[in-house]
mmCIF file of C-alpha atoms in Angstrom:
data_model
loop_
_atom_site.group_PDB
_atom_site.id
_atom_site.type_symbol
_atom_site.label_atom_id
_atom_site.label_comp_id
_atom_site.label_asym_id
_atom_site.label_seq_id
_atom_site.Cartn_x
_atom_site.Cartn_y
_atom_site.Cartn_z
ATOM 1 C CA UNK A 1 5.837 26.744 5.795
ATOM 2 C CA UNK A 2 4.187 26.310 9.056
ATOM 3 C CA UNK A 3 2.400 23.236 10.367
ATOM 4 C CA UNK A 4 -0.448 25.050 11.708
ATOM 5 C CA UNK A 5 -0.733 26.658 8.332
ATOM 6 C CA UNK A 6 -0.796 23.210 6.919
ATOM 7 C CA UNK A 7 -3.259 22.341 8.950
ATOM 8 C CA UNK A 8 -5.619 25.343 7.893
ATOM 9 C CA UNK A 9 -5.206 24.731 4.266
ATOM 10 C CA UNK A 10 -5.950 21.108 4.732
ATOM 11 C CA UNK A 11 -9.416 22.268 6.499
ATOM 12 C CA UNK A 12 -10.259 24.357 3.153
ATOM 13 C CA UNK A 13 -9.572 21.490 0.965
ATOM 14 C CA UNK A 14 -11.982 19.432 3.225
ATOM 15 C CA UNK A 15 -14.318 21.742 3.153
ATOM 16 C CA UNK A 16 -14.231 23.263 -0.492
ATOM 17 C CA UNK A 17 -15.395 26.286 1.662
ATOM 18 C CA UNK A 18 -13.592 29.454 3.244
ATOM 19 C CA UNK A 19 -16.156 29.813 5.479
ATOM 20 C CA UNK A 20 -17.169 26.761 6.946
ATOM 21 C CA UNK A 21 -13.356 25.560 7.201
ATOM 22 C CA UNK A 22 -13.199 29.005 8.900
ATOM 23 C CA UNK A 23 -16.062 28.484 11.719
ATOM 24 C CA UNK A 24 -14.597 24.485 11.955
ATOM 25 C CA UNK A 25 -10.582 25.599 12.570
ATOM 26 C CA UNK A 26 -12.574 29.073 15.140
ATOM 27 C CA UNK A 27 -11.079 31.021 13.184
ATOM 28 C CA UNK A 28 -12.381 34.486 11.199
ATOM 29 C CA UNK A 29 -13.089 34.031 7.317
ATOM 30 C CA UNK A 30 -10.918 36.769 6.682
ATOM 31 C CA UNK A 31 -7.907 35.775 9.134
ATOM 32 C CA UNK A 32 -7.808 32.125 7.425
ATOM 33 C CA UNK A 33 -8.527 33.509 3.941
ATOM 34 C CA UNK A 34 -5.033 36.198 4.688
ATOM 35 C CA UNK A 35 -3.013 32.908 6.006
ATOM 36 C CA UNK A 36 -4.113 31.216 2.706
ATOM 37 C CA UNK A 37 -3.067 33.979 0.816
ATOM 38 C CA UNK A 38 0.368 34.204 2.455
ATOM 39 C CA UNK A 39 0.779 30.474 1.524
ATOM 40 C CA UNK A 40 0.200 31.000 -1.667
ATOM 41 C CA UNK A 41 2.483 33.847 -2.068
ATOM 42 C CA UNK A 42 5.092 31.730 -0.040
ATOM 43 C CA UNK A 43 5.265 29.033 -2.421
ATOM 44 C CA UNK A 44 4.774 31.494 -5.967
ATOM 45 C CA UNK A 45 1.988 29.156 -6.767
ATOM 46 C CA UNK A 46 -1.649 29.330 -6.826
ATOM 47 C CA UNK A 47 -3.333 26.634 -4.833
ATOM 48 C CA UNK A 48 -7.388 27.109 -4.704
ATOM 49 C CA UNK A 49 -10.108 28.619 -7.411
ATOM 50 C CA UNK A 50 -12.034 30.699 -5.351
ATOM 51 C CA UNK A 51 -16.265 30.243 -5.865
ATOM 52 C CA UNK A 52 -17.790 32.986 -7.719
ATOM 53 C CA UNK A 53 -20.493 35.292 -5.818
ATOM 54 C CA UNK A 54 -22.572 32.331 -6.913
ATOM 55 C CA UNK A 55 -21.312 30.051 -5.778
ATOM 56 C CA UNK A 56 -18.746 29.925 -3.013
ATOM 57 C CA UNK A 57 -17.079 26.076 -3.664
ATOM 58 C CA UNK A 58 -13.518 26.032 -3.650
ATOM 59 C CA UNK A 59 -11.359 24.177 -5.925
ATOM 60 C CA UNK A 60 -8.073 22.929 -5.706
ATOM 61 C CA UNK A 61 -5.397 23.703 -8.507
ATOM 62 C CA UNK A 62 -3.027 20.780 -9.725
ATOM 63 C CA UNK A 63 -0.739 22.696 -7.197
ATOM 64 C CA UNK A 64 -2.953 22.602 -4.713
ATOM 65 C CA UNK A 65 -3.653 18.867 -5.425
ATOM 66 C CA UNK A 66 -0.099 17.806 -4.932
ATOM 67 C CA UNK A 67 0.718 20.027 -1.559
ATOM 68 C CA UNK A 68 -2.733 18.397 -0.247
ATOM 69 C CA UNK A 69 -1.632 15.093 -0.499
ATOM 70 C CA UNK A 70 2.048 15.789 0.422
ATOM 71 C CA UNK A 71 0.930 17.839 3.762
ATOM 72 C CA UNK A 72 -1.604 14.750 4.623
ATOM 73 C CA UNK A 73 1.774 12.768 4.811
ATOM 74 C CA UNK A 74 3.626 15.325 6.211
ATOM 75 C CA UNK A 75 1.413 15.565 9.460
ATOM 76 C CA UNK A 76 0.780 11.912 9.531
ATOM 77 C CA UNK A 77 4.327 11.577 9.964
ATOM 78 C CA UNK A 78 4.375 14.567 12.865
ATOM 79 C CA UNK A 79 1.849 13.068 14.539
ATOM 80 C CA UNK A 80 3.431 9.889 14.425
ATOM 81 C CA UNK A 81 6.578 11.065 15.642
ATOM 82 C CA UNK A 82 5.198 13.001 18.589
ATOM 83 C CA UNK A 83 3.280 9.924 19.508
ATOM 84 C CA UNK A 84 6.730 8.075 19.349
ATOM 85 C CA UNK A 85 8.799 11.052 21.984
ATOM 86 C CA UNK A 86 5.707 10.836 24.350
ATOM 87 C CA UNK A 87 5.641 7.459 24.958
ATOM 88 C CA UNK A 88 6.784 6.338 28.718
ATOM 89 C CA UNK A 89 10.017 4.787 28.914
ATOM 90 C CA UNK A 90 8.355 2.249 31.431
ATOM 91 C CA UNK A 91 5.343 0.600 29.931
ATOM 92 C CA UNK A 92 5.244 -0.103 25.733
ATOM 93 C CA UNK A 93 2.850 1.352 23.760
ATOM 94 C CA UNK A 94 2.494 2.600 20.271
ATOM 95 C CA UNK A 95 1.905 1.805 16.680
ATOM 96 C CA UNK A 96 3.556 -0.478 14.443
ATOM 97 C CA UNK A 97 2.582 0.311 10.657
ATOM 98 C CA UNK A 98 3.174 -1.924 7.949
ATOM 99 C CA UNK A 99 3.127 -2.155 4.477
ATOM 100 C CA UNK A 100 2.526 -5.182 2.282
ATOM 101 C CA UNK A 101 1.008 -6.653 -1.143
ATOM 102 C CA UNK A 102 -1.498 -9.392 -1.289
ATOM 103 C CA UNK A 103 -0.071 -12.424 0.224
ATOM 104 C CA UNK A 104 -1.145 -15.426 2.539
ATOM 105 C CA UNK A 105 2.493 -14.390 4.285
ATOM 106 C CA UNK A 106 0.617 -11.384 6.548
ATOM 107 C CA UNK A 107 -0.830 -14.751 8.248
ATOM 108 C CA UNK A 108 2.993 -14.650 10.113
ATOM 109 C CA UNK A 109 2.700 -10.810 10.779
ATOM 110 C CA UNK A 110 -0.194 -11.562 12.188
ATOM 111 C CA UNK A 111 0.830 -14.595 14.722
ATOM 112 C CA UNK A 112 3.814 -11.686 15.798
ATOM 113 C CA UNK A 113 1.510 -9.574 16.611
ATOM 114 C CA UNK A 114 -0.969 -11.932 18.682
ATOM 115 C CA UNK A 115 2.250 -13.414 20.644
ATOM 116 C CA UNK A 116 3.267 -9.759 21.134
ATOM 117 C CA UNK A 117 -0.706 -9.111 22.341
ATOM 118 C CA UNK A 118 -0.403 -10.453 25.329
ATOM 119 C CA UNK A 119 2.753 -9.017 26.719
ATOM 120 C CA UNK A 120 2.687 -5.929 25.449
ATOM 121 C CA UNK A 121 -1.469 -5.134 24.931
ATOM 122 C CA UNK A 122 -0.625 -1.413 24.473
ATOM 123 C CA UNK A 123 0.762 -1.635 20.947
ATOM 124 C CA UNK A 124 -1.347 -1.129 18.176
ATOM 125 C CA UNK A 125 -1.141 -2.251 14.402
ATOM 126 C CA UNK A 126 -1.850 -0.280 11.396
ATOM 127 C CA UNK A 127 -1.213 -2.722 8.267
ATOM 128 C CA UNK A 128 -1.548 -0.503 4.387
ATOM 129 C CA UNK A 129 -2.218 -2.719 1.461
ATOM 130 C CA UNK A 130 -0.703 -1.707 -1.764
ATOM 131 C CA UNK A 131 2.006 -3.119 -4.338
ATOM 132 C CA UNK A 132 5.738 -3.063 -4.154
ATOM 133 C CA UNK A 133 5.874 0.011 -5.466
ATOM 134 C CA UNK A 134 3.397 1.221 -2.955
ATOM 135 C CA UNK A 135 5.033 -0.385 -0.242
ATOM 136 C CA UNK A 136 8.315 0.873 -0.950
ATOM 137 C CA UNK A 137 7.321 4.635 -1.631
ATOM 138 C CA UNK A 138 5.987 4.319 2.187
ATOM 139 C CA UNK A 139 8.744 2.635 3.610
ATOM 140 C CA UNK A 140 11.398 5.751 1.852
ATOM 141 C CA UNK A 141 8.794 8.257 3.322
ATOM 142 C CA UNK A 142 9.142 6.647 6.599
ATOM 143 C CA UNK A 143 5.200 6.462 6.511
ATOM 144 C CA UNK A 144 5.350 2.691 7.688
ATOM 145 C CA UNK A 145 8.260 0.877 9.792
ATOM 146 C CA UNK A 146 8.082 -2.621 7.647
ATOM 147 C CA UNK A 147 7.535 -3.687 4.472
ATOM 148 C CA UNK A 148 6.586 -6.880 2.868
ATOM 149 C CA UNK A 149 8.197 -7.420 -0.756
ATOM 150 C CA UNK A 150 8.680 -10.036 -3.363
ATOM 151 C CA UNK A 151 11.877 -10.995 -4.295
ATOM 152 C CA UNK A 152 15.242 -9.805 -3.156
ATOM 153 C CA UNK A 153 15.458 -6.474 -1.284
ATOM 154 C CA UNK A 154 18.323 -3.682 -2.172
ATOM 155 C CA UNK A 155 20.614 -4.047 0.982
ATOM 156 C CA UNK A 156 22.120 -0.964 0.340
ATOM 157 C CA UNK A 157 19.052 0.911 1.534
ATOM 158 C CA UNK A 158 17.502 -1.995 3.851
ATOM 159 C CA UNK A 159 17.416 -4.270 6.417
ATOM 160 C CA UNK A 160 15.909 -7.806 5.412
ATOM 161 C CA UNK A 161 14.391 -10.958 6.794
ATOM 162 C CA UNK A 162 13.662 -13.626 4.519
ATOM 163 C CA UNK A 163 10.292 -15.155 5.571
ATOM 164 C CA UNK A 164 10.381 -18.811 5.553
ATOM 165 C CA UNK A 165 7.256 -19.492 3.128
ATOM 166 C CA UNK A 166 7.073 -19.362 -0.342
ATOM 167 C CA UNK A 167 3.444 -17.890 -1.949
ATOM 168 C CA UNK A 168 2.471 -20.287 -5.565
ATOM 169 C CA UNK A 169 2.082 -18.974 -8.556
ATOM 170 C CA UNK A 170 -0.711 -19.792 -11.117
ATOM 171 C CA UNK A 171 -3.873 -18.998 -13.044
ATOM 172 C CA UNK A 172 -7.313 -17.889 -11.453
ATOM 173 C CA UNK A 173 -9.781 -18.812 -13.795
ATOM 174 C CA UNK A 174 -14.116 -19.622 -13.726
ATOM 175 C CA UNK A 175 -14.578 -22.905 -12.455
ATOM 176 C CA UNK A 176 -16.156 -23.778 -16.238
ATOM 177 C CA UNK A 177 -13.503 -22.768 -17.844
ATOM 178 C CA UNK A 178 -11.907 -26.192 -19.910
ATOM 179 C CA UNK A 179 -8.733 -25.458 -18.500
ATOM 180 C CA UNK A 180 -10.309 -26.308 -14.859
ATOM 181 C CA UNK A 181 -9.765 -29.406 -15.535
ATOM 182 C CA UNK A 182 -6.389 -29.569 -15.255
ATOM 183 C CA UNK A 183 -4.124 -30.157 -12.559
ATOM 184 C CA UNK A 184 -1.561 -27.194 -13.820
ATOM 185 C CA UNK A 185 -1.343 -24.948 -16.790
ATOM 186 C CA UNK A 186 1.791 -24.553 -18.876
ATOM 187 C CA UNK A 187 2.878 -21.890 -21.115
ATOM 188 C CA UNK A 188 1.287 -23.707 -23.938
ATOM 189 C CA UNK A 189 -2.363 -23.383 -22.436
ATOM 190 C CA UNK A 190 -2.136 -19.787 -21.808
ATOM 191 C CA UNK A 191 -0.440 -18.081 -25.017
ATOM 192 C CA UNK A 192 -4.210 -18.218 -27.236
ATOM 193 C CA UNK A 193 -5.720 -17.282 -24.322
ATOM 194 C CA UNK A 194 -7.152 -13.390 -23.056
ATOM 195 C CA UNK A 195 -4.590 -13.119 -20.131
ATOM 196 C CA UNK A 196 -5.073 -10.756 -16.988
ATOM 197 C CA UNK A 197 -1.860 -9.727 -15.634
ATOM 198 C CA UNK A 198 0.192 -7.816 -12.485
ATOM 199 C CA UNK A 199 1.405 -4.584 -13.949
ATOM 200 C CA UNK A 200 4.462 -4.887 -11.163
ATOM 201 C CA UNK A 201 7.554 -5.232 -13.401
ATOM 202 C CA UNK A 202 9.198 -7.362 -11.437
ATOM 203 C CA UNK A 203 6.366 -9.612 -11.709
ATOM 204 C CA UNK A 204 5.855 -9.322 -14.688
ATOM 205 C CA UNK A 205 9.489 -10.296 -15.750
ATOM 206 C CA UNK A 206 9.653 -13.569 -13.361
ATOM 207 C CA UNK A 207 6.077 -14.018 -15.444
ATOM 208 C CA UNK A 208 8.073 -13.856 -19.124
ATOM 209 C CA UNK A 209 11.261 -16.387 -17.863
ATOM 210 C CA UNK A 210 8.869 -18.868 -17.023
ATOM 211 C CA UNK A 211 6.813 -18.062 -20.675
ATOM 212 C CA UNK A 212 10.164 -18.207 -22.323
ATOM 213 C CA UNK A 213 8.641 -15.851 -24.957
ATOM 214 C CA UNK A 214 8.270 -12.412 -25.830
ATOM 215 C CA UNK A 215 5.594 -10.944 -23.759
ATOM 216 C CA UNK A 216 4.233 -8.821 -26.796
ATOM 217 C CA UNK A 217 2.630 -11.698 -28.211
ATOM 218 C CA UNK A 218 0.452 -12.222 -25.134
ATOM 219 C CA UNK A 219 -3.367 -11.589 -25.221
ATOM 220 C CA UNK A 220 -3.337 -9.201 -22.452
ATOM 221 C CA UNK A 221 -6.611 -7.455 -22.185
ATOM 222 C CA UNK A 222 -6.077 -6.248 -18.632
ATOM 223 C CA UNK A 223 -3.544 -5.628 -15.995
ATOM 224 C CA UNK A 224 -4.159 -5.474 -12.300
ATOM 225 C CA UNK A 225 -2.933 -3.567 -9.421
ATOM 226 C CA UNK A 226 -4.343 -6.277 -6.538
ATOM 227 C CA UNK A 227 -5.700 -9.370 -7.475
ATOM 228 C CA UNK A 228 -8.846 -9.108 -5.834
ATOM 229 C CA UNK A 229 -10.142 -6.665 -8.705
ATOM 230 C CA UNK A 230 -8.406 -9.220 -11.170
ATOM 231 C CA UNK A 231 -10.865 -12.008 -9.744
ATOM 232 C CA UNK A 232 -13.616 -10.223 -10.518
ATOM 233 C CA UNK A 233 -12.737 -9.251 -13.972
ATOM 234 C CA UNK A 234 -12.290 -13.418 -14.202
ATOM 235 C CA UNK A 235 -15.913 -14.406 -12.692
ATOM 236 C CA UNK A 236 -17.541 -11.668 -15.314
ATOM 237 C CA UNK A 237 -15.791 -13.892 -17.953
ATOM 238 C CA UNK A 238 -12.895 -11.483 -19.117
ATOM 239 C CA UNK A 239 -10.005 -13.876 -18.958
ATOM 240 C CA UNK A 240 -7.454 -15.693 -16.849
ATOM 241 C CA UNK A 241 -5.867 -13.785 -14.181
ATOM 242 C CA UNK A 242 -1.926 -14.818 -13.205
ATOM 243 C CA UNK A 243 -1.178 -14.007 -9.635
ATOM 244 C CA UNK A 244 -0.061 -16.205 -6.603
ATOM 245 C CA UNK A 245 -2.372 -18.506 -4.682
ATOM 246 C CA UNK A 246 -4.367 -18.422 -1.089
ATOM 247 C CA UNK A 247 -5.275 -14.670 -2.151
ATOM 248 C CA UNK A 248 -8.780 -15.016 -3.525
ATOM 249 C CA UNK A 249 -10.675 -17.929 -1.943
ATOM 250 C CA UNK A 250 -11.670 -20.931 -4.792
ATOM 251 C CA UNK A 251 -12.405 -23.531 -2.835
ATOM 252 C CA UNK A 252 -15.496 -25.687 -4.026
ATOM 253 C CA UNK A 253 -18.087 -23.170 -2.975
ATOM 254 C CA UNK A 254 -16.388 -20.420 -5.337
ATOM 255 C CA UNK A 255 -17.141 -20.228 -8.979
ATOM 256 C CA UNK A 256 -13.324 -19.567 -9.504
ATOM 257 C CA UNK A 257 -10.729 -21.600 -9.048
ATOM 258 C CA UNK A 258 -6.948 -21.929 -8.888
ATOM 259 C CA UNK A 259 -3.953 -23.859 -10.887
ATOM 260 C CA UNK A 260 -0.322 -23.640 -10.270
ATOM 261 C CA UNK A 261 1.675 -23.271 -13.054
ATOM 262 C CA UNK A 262 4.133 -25.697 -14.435
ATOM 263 C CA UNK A 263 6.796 -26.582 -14.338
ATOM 264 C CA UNK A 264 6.222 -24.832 -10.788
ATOM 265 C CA UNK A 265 7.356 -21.079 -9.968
ATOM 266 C CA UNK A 266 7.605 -19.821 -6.422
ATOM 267 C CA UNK A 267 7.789 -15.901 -5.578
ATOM 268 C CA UNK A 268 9.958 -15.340 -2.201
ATOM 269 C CA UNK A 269 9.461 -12.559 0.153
ATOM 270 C CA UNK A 270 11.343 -10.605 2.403
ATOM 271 C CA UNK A 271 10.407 -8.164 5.232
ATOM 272 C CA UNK A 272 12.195 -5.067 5.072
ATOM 273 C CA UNK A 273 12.925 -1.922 6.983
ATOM 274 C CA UNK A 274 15.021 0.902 6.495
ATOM 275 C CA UNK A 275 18.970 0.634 7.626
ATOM 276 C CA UNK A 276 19.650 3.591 10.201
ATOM 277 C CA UNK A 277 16.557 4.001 10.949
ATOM 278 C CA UNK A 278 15.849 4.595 14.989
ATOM 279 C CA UNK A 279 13.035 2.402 15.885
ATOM 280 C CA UNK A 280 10.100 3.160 18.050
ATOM 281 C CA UNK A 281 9.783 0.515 21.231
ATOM 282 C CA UNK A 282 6.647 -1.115 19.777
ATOM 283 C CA UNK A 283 8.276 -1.794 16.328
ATOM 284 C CA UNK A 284 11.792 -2.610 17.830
ATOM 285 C CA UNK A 285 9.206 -5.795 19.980
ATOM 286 C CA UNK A 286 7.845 -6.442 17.026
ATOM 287 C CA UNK A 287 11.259 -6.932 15.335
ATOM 288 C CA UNK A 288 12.357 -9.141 17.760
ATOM 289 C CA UNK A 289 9.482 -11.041 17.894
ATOM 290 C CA UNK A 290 9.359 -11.543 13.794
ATOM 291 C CA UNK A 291 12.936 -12.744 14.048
ATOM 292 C CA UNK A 292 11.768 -15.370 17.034
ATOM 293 C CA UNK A 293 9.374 -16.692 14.284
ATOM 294 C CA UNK A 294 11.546 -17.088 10.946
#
């Protein structure tokens, strides 16, 4: 399977059209439609439905779905590493991507980076937003350099530095809800009540311990991927999101607001990166500057 090829096939799946991906790649209909075809063959699978006279739209097969989204990666990652070879051994430059959930912690990926700015103006930052399992599935593909996680990190697979904050968790809830008025919520207030929660496990689970019940008798009438979503489930009156604080503003200007839970529970995080793996320049700066900061 050639890259180029990739490349062409990616063009007809943009294009849902021989033709026009033809006349945008200069190639001939019938040249691109032939290396199509030999892709096709080369895998035993068929990837488009060609238009009738009709109509000439192409659409992509559930094989064609999944090789689309893996060759997207696939050249990202080329490109990337080309990028990486080219650079000059004298002056840094490059991109630093990372991966990370919803947390007021990017605030110290952030401050790396603007220290880093000025020395080193060349580097660039590329930052995904996504949930551990998100974050992980990147960091195995080699798609991003670090990753920001909750909780402990395997060590067999990673490298880990423990960031030196701690992110709150609690309830987001309408400022008129009667539970507003409290300072904190226990697990008393919250068992009657229509409850919107992560669907991370691990979450999840630290969620339960601090319940110290069955989760099955929860009211759970929604579960969230990021909490920004979740918040606005909460100000259309749906129920009480659970998630960590300083994501969703609720100061007095908001209609939401937030309380910690109690007794308190703290999630800790940890940026990873994969052991063995050669770093670029930029990222290997970065490193060292994260480590300055913790």
């Amino acid at each position: 399977m050639e890259l180029r090829v990739l490349r062409y096939f990616l063009a007809v799946a943009r294009e849902q059209n021989i033709l026009r991906a033809a006349e945008s790649l200069h190639l001939s209909q019938p040249t691109l439609s032939t290396q199509i075809r030999q892709l096709e063959e080369e895998l035993g699978k068929q990837l488009l439905i060609r238009g009738t006279k009709g109509s000439r739209k192409i659409v992509l097969t559930d094989e064609g779905m999944i090789l689309r989204r893996r060759a997207e990666e696939i050249l990202d990652l080329v490109e990337k590493t080309q990028t990486e070879i080219a650079l000059s051994d004298s002056v840094i430059i490059g991109d630093v991507y990372i991966g990370a959930g919803e947390t007021d912690a990017v605030r110290l990926l952030a401050r790396a980076a603007r220290e880093l700015q000025s020395v080193h103006p060349g580097i660039h930052y590329h930052i995904s937003s996504g949930n551990a399992e998100f974050v992980i599935e990147q960091l195995d593909k080699g798609l991003i350099d670090f990753g920001v996680i909750f909780g402990d990190a395997d060590l067999k697979k990673y490298n880990a530095l423990k960031i030196p904050v701690k992110d709150t968790w609690g309830v987001l809830m309408r400022r008129d809800s009667f539970l507003a008025a409290k300072k904190a919520v226990t697990p008393e207030d919250l068992l009657p009540l229509p409850l919107i929660l992560s669907h991370q496990v691990n979450q999840q689970s630290q969620f339960s311990a601090w319940l110290n019940c069955d989760m099955e008798k929860l009211n759970v009438v929604a579960t969230y991927n990021l909490l920004f979503n979740a918040s606005i489930l909460v100000d259309e009156g749906l129920g009480y999101a659970v998630g960590l604080d300083k994501i969703i503003y609720a100061g007095e200007n908001s209609s939401l607001c937030f309380r910690p839970l109690a007794p308190g529970v703290e999630a800790e995080m940890n940026i990873v990166w994969k052991k063995y793996q050669l770093l670029s320049k930029a990222s290997e700066q970065y490193l060292k500057k994260l480590k300055a900061l913790v």
